[in-house]
Amino acid sequence: MEGFKIIEWLGDRIKIIDQTELPHKEVFLELRDCHEVADAIKKLCIRGAPDIGVAAAYGFALAAQGIKASSKADFLTKLRPISETLASSRPTAVNLFWALERMNKVAHSGKNVSQIKAALITEAQCIETENDEANRRLSELGAALIQDGFTILTHCNAGSLATAGYGTALGVIKMAKEQGKKVKVYANETRPLLQGARLTVWELLKENIPVTLITDSMAGYFMNKGVINCVIVGADRIAANGDVANKIGTYTMAVLATENGIPFYVAAPMSTIDFSLSSGADIPIEERNPDEVTHIQGIRIAPKGAKAANPAFDVTPHCYVSAIITEKGVAREPYVEKMKELAK
Ligand code: MRU
């Protein structure tokens, strides 16, 4: 993102832009320990699967710097609760657990405490850099699927804010524009927390990409009218069979796209694929506070005492997914075989 970093490592703290305040205010937070990082992830100040992974890696490295330990064994014992605190922040985005696994591996394979502390900072920086490179590569591959003049529907926010990098779904759209294609975007507002209205529209306006904001319930109307040429979304976790967990409402978009003969693409780095899960049925779905549904931006819209449900993600069965765009290549059915090949 032009002008500032989504996550900035400052040695003794991490600086982030508070995404809950966007688009009205650009507020920056400085996080000084793993509890503050986990809390910022829980509250969605930092959000989006790859961004959560990068933040967790920096949070891990940051907390590790403060450990006073007499030996490597003592250091590793003190690291465990730090890792657990970060891991407990949100359950669905697999990038969080993937990043923590990488950090733990580095910690265990290090020689001594001071060497490990330095190696953890390097590893977090690597995770951030590799993520941006993966974003750019998958965006190039994805842009090949976008024709000049396309109007693209997207859901939630899968741009720089969600990745601390170039972006995934929005990365593909940005790349298509950089290649000289004229593209337009329809952005779903994405109830209940409005990541589409607040963040996607904000990012696309900054990129000078024409964007029309619609409510989630208008998507079928525009698809049926022939306005939308393809749908592109990001992902929080993809099972080995190609089932995709993403922001609640994604499944609805996929079914509507299929019904209307519109390609439905998922853009995500390989770190979002969870090969340990054979299907999406095993993906843990975060349940958030029902107040996020009964209220909009703190203002109550439902009567007091109203019961509300708030699953934050849904799973789109792979039969509705036209292609999964990764930095290693574009996978199509049969996903089990194709994604295994990409992972080699
Ligand atoms: O609850 P959020 O805002 O973290 O949900 C984010 C999404 O669902 C994104 O679409 C997904 O993480 C992909 S981000 C590249």
Coordinates of C-alpha atoms and ligand atoms in Angstrom, one line a residue:
M1 CA 0.0 0.0 0.0
E2 CA 1.4 3.4 -1.0
G3 CA 2.5 5.6 1.8
F4 CA 2.6 3.3 4.8
K5 CA 3.2 -0.3 5.8
I6 CA 0.3 -2.5 7.0
I7 CA 2.6 -4.0 9.6
E8 CA 5.9 -2.5 10.6
W9 CA 8.6 -4.2 12.8
L10 CA 10.2 -1.6 15.0
G11 CA 12.6 -3.8 17.0
D12 CA 10.9 -3.5 20.4
R13 CA 7.3 -3.2 19.1
I14 CA 5.1 -3.7 16.0
K15 CA 3.2 -0.8 14.4
I16 CA 0.0 -1.6 12.6
I17 CA -2.8 0.4 11.0
D18 CA -6.0 -0.2 13.0
Q19 CA -8.4 -1.6 10.3
T20 CA -11.4 -1.2 12.6
E21 CA -11.0 2.6 12.2
L22 CA -10.9 2.6 8.4
P23 CA -11.9 4.3 6.2
H24 CA -12.7 7.3 8.4
K25 CA -9.4 7.5 10.3
E26 CA -5.9 6.3 9.7
V27 CA -5.0 5.3 13.3
F28 CA -1.8 3.4 14.0
L29 CA -1.3 1.1 17.0
E30 CA 1.9 0.0 18.6
L31 CA 1.9 -3.5 20.0
R32 CA 4.5 -4.5 22.6
D33 CA 3.8 -8.1 23.5
C34 CA 2.1 -11.2 22.3
H35 CA -1.1 -10.4 24.3
E36 CA -1.5 -7.1 22.5
V37 CA -0.9 -8.8 19.2
A38 CA -3.4 -11.6 19.9
D39 CA -5.9 -9.0 21.0
A40 CA -5.4 -6.9 17.9
I41 CA -6.0 -10.1 15.8
K42 CA -9.1 -11.0 17.8
K43 CA -10.6 -7.5 17.4
L44 CA -9.8 -7.4 13.7
C45 CA -7.4 -4.4 14.0
I46 CA -5.2 -6.8 12.0
R47 CA -7.2 -9.2 9.8
G48 CA -7.2 -11.2 6.6
A49 CA -5.6 -14.6 6.5
P50 CA -2.1 -13.8 5.2
D51 CA -1.9 -10.6 7.3
I52 CA -2.8 -12.6 10.5
G53 CA 0.1 -15.0 9.6
V54 CA 2.6 -12.2 9.2
A55 CA 1.4 -10.5 12.4
A56 CA 1.6 -13.7 14.4
A57 CA 5.2 -14.3 13.2
Y58 CA 6.2 -10.8 14.3
G59 CA 4.3 -11.2 17.6
F60 CA 6.2 -14.4 18.2
A61 CA 9.6 -12.8 17.4
L62 CA 8.7 -9.7 19.5
A63 CA 7.7 -11.7 22.6
A64 CA 10.8 -14.0 22.2
Q65 CA 13.1 -11.0 22.5
G66 CA 11.8 -10.3 26.0
I67 CA 12.4 -13.8 27.3
K68 CA 15.1 -14.2 30.0
A69 CA 16.3 -17.8 30.0
S70 CA 19.2 -19.7 31.4
S71 CA 19.3 -22.3 28.6
K72 CA 17.8 -23.2 25.3
A73 CA 15.5 -25.6 27.0
D74 CA 14.3 -22.9 29.4
F75 CA 13.8 -20.5 26.5
L76 CA 11.7 -23.1 24.6
T77 CA 9.6 -23.7 27.7
K78 CA 8.9 -20.0 28.0
L79 CA 8.1 -19.7 24.3
R80 CA 5.3 -22.2 24.5
P81 CA 2.6 -20.0 26.2
I82 CA 3.5 -17.2 23.7
S83 CA 2.8 -19.5 20.8
E84 CA -0.4 -20.7 22.5
T85 CA -1.6 -17.1 23.1
L86 CA -1.2 -16.2 19.5
A87 CA -2.7 -19.5 18.3
S88 CA -5.8 -18.9 20.3
S89 CA -6.6 -15.5 18.7
R90 CA -8.7 -16.8 15.7
P91 CA -9.4 -20.4 14.6
T92 CA -10.2 -20.3 10.8
A93 CA -7.3 -18.7 8.9
V94 CA -4.7 -21.5 8.6
N95 CA -1.9 -19.0 7.8
L96 CA -1.8 -18.2 11.6
F97 CA -0.9 -21.8 12.5
W98 CA 1.3 -22.2 9.4
A99 CA 3.3 -19.1 10.5
L100 CA 3.6 -20.2 14.1
E101 CA 4.8 -23.7 13.0
R102 CA 7.5 -22.0 11.0
M103 CA 8.6 -19.9 13.9
N104 CA 8.6 -22.8 16.4
K105 CA 10.7 -24.8 13.9
V106 CA 13.3 -22.1 13.8
A107 CA 13.3 -21.8 17.6
H108 CA 13.8 -25.5 18.1
S109 CA 16.6 -25.8 15.5
G110 CA 18.6 -22.8 16.8
K111 CA 21.9 -23.2 18.6
N112 CA 21.5 -20.9 21.6
V113 CA 19.2 -18.3 23.0
S114 CA 20.8 -15.2 21.4
Q115 CA 21.1 -16.9 18.0
I116 CA 17.5 -18.1 18.2
K117 CA 16.2 -14.6 19.1
A118 CA 18.0 -13.1 16.0
A119 CA 16.8 -16.0 13.8
L120 CA 13.2 -15.4 14.8
I121 CA 13.3 -11.8 13.6
T122 CA 14.8 -12.9 10.3
E123 CA 12.1 -15.7 9.9
A124 CA 9.3 -13.2 10.5
Q125 CA 10.7 -10.9 7.9
C126 CA 11.1 -13.8 5.5
I127 CA 7.4 -14.8 6.0
E128 CA 6.4 -11.2 5.2
T129 CA 8.6 -11.0 2.1
E130 CA 7.7 -14.4 0.8
N131 CA 4.1 -13.6 1.3
D132 CA 4.3 -10.4 -0.8
E133 CA 6.2 -12.3 -3.6
A134 CA 3.6 -15.1 -3.5
N135 CA 0.9 -12.4 -3.8
R136 CA 2.5 -10.8 -6.8
R137 CA 3.1 -14.1 -8.6
L138 CA -0.4 -15.4 -8.1
S139 CA -1.7 -12.0 -9.2
E140 CA 0.2 -12.4 -12.5
L141 CA -1.2 -15.9 -13.0
G142 CA -4.7 -14.7 -12.1
A143 CA -4.6 -11.6 -14.3
A144 CA -4.3 -13.9 -17.3
L145 CA -7.9 -15.0 -16.5
I146 CA -9.2 -11.4 -16.7
Q147 CA -10.1 -9.9 -20.0
D148 CA -10.0 -6.3 -21.0
G149 CA -13.4 -4.7 -20.1
F150 CA -14.3 -7.3 -17.4
T151 CA -16.5 -6.3 -14.4
I152 CA -15.4 -8.4 -11.4
L153 CA -17.4 -9.0 -8.2
T154 CA -15.5 -9.5 -5.0
H155 CA -16.5 -10.2 -1.4
C156 CA -14.9 -9.1 1.9
N157 CA -11.4 -7.7 1.6
A158 CA -8.5 -9.6 0.1
G159 CA -6.2 -6.7 -0.7
S160 CA -3.1 -5.2 0.8
L161 CA -4.8 -4.7 4.1
A162 CA -5.6 -8.4 4.3
T163 CA -2.2 -9.6 3.3
A164 CA 0.5 -7.1 4.4
G165 CA 1.5 -7.5 0.7
Y166 CA 0.2 -6.9 -2.8
G167 CA -3.1 -8.6 -2.2
T168 CA -4.7 -11.8 -3.5
A169 CA -8.2 -11.3 -5.0
L170 CA -7.5 -7.5 -5.2
G171 CA -3.9 -8.3 -6.3
V172 CA -5.3 -10.1 -9.4
I173 CA -7.5 -7.1 -10.2
K174 CA -4.6 -4.6 -9.6
M175 CA -2.3 -6.7 -11.8
A176 CA -4.9 -6.8 -14.6
K177 CA -5.1 -3.0 -14.4
E178 CA -1.3 -2.7 -14.4
Q179 CA -1.3 -4.8 -17.6
G180 CA -3.4 -2.1 -19.2
K181 CA -6.8 -3.9 -19.0
K182 CA -9.8 -1.8 -18.3
V183 CA -11.5 -3.4 -15.3
K184 CA -14.4 -2.5 -13.0
V185 CA -15.2 -3.9 -9.6
Y186 CA -18.5 -4.5 -7.8
A187 CA -17.7 -4.8 -4.1
N188 CA -20.1 -6.5 -1.7
E189 CA -20.4 -4.5 1.5
T190 CA -19.8 -7.8 3.5
R191 CA -22.1 -7.8 6.5
P192 CA -21.7 -7.9 9.4
L193 CA -18.4 -6.0 9.7
L194 CA -18.4 -4.4 6.3
Q195 CA -14.9 -5.2 5.2
G196 CA -16.1 -4.7 1.6
A197 CA -17.6 -1.3 2.1
R198 CA -15.0 0.0 4.5
L199 CA -11.7 -1.6 3.3
T200 CA -12.1 -2.9 -0.3
V201 CA -13.7 0.3 -1.6
W202 CA -11.0 2.3 0.3
E203 CA -8.2 0.3 -1.3
L204 CA -9.7 0.4 -4.8
L205 CA -10.3 4.2 -4.7
K206 CA -6.6 4.6 -3.7
E207 CA -5.7 2.4 -6.7
N208 CA -7.9 4.4 -9.1
I209 CA -9.9 1.2 -10.0
P210 CA -13.5 2.0 -10.7
V211 CA -15.6 0.4 -7.9
T212 CA -19.3 0.2 -7.2
L213 CA -20.4 -0.7 -3.7
I214 CA -23.4 -3.0 -3.4
T215 CA -25.1 -4.8 -0.5
D216 CA -24.5 -8.5 -0.3
S217 CA -28.1 -9.2 -1.3
M218 CA -27.8 -7.3 -4.6
A219 CA -25.1 -9.7 -6.0
G220 CA -27.6 -12.1 -7.5
Y221 CA -29.5 -9.3 -9.2
F222 CA -26.3 -8.0 -11.0
M223 CA -25.1 -11.5 -11.9
N224 CA -28.5 -12.3 -13.4
K225 CA -28.5 -9.0 -15.4
G226 CA -25.2 -10.0 -17.0
V227 CA -23.2 -7.2 -15.4
I228 CA -20.6 -9.5 -13.7
N229 CA -18.0 -11.3 -15.8
C230 CA -16.3 -13.2 -13.0
V231 CA -16.1 -13.4 -9.2
I232 CA -12.8 -13.4 -7.4
V233 CA -12.4 -13.9 -3.6
G234 CA -9.6 -14.7 -1.2
A235 CA -9.6 -17.6 1.3
D236 CA -8.9 -18.3 4.9
R237 CA -8.3 -22.0 4.6
I238 CA -8.6 -24.4 1.6
A239 CA -8.9 -28.2 2.2
A240 CA -7.0 -30.7 0.2
N241 CA -10.1 -31.4 -2.0
G242 CA -10.5 -27.7 -2.9
D243 CA -13.3 -26.8 -0.5
V244 CA -12.8 -23.1 0.5
A245 CA -13.4 -21.4 3.8
N246 CA -13.8 -17.6 3.3
K247 CA -15.8 -14.7 4.8
I248 CA -19.5 -15.6 5.5
G249 CA -21.5 -15.1 2.3
T250 CA -18.8 -16.4 -0.1
Y251 CA -20.8 -19.7 -0.5
T252 CA -23.8 -17.7 -1.5
M253 CA -21.7 -15.9 -4.2
A254 CA -20.3 -19.2 -5.5
V255 CA -23.7 -20.8 -5.9
L256 CA -25.2 -17.7 -7.6
A257 CA -22.1 -17.5 -9.9
T258 CA -22.5 -21.2 -10.9
E259 CA -26.3 -20.8 -11.4
N260 CA -25.6 -17.8 -13.7
G261 CA -22.7 -19.4 -15.6
I262 CA -20.1 -17.0 -14.2
P263 CA -16.6 -18.2 -13.3
F264 CA -15.9 -18.2 -9.5
Y265 CA -12.2 -17.9 -8.7
V266 CA -10.4 -18.2 -5.4
A267 CA -7.0 -16.5 -5.2
A268 CA -4.7 -17.5 -2.3
P269 CA -1.1 -18.3 -1.5
M270 CA -0.1 -22.0 -0.9
S271 CA 0.2 -21.2 2.8
T272 CA -3.6 -21.0 2.9
I273 CA -4.0 -24.7 1.7
D274 CA -4.4 -27.1 4.6
F275 CA -3.4 -30.5 3.2
S276 CA -4.1 -32.1 6.6
L277 CA -7.8 -31.7 6.0
S278 CA -9.4 -33.9 3.4
S279 CA -12.5 -31.7 3.1
G280 CA -14.0 -28.4 4.1
A281 CA -16.2 -30.1 6.7
D282 CA -13.3 -30.2 9.1
I283 CA -12.4 -26.5 8.9
P284 CA -13.1 -24.8 12.2
I285 CA -15.5 -21.9 11.7
E286 CA -15.1 -19.0 14.1
E287 CA -18.3 -17.9 15.9
R288 CA -18.1 -14.2 16.8
N289 CA -20.1 -12.1 19.2
P290 CA -23.8 -11.7 18.1
D291 CA -23.5 -8.0 19.0
E292 CA -21.7 -7.6 15.6
V293 CA -25.0 -8.6 14.0
T294 CA -27.4 -6.7 16.3
H295 CA -25.3 -3.6 16.0
I296 CA -23.6 -1.7 13.1
Q297 CA -20.5 0.2 14.1
G298 CA -21.7 0.2 17.7
I299 CA -25.3 1.4 16.9
R300 CA -28.0 -1.1 17.8
I301 CA -30.2 -1.9 14.9
A302 CA -32.2 -4.9 16.4
P303 CA -34.5 -4.7 19.3
K304 CA -33.0 -5.4 22.8
G305 CA -33.2 -9.1 23.5
A306 CA -32.9 -10.1 19.9
K307 CA -31.1 -13.4 19.4
A308 CA -28.5 -13.4 16.6
A309 CA -26.1 -15.9 15.0
N310 CA -22.7 -14.9 13.8
P311 CA -20.5 -17.5 12.0
A312 CA -17.6 -15.5 10.5
F313 CA -16.9 -17.8 7.6
D314 CA -18.6 -20.4 5.4
V315 CA -17.3 -23.3 3.3
T316 CA -17.8 -23.3 -0.4
P317 CA -17.7 -26.9 -1.8
H318 CA -15.1 -27.3 -4.6
C319 CA -17.8 -28.1 -7.2
Y320 CA -18.6 -24.4 -7.2
V321 CA -15.0 -23.3 -7.6
S322 CA -13.9 -22.7 -11.2
A323 CA -10.2 -22.4 -10.3
I324 CA -7.9 -21.8 -7.3
I325 CA -5.1 -19.3 -8.2
T326 CA -1.9 -19.8 -6.3
E327 CA 1.7 -18.6 -6.7
K328 CA 2.6 -22.1 -7.9
G329 CA 0.0 -22.3 -10.6
V330 CA -3.8 -22.3 -11.3
A331 CA -5.6 -25.5 -10.0
R332 CA -8.8 -26.7 -11.5
E333 CA -10.8 -30.0 -11.0
P334 CA -9.7 -32.6 -10.0
Y335 CA -8.4 -30.4 -7.1
V336 CA -6.9 -33.3 -5.0
E337 CA -4.4 -34.2 -7.7
K338 CA -3.8 -30.7 -9.0
M339 CA -3.1 -29.1 -5.7
K340 CA -0.8 -32.0 -4.7
E341 CA 1.2 -31.4 -7.9
L342 CA 1.4 -27.6 -7.1
A343 CA 2.8 -28.4 -3.6
K344 CA 5.7 -30.5 -5.0
Ligands
MRU1 O1 -12.7 -11.8 9.3 P1 -11.7 -11.3 8.3 O2 -11.8 -9.9 7.9 O3 -10.3 -11.6 8.8 O4 -11.9 -12.2 7.0 C1 -11.1 -12.1 5.9 C2 -11.5 -12.9 4.8 O5 -12.4 -13.6 4.8 C3 -10.6 -12.7 3.5 O6 -11.4 -12.9 2.4 C4 -9.6 -13.8 3.6 O7 -8.9 -13.8 4.8 C5 -8.6 -13.7 2.5 S1 -7.5 -12.4 2.7 C6 -6.4 -12.4 1.4

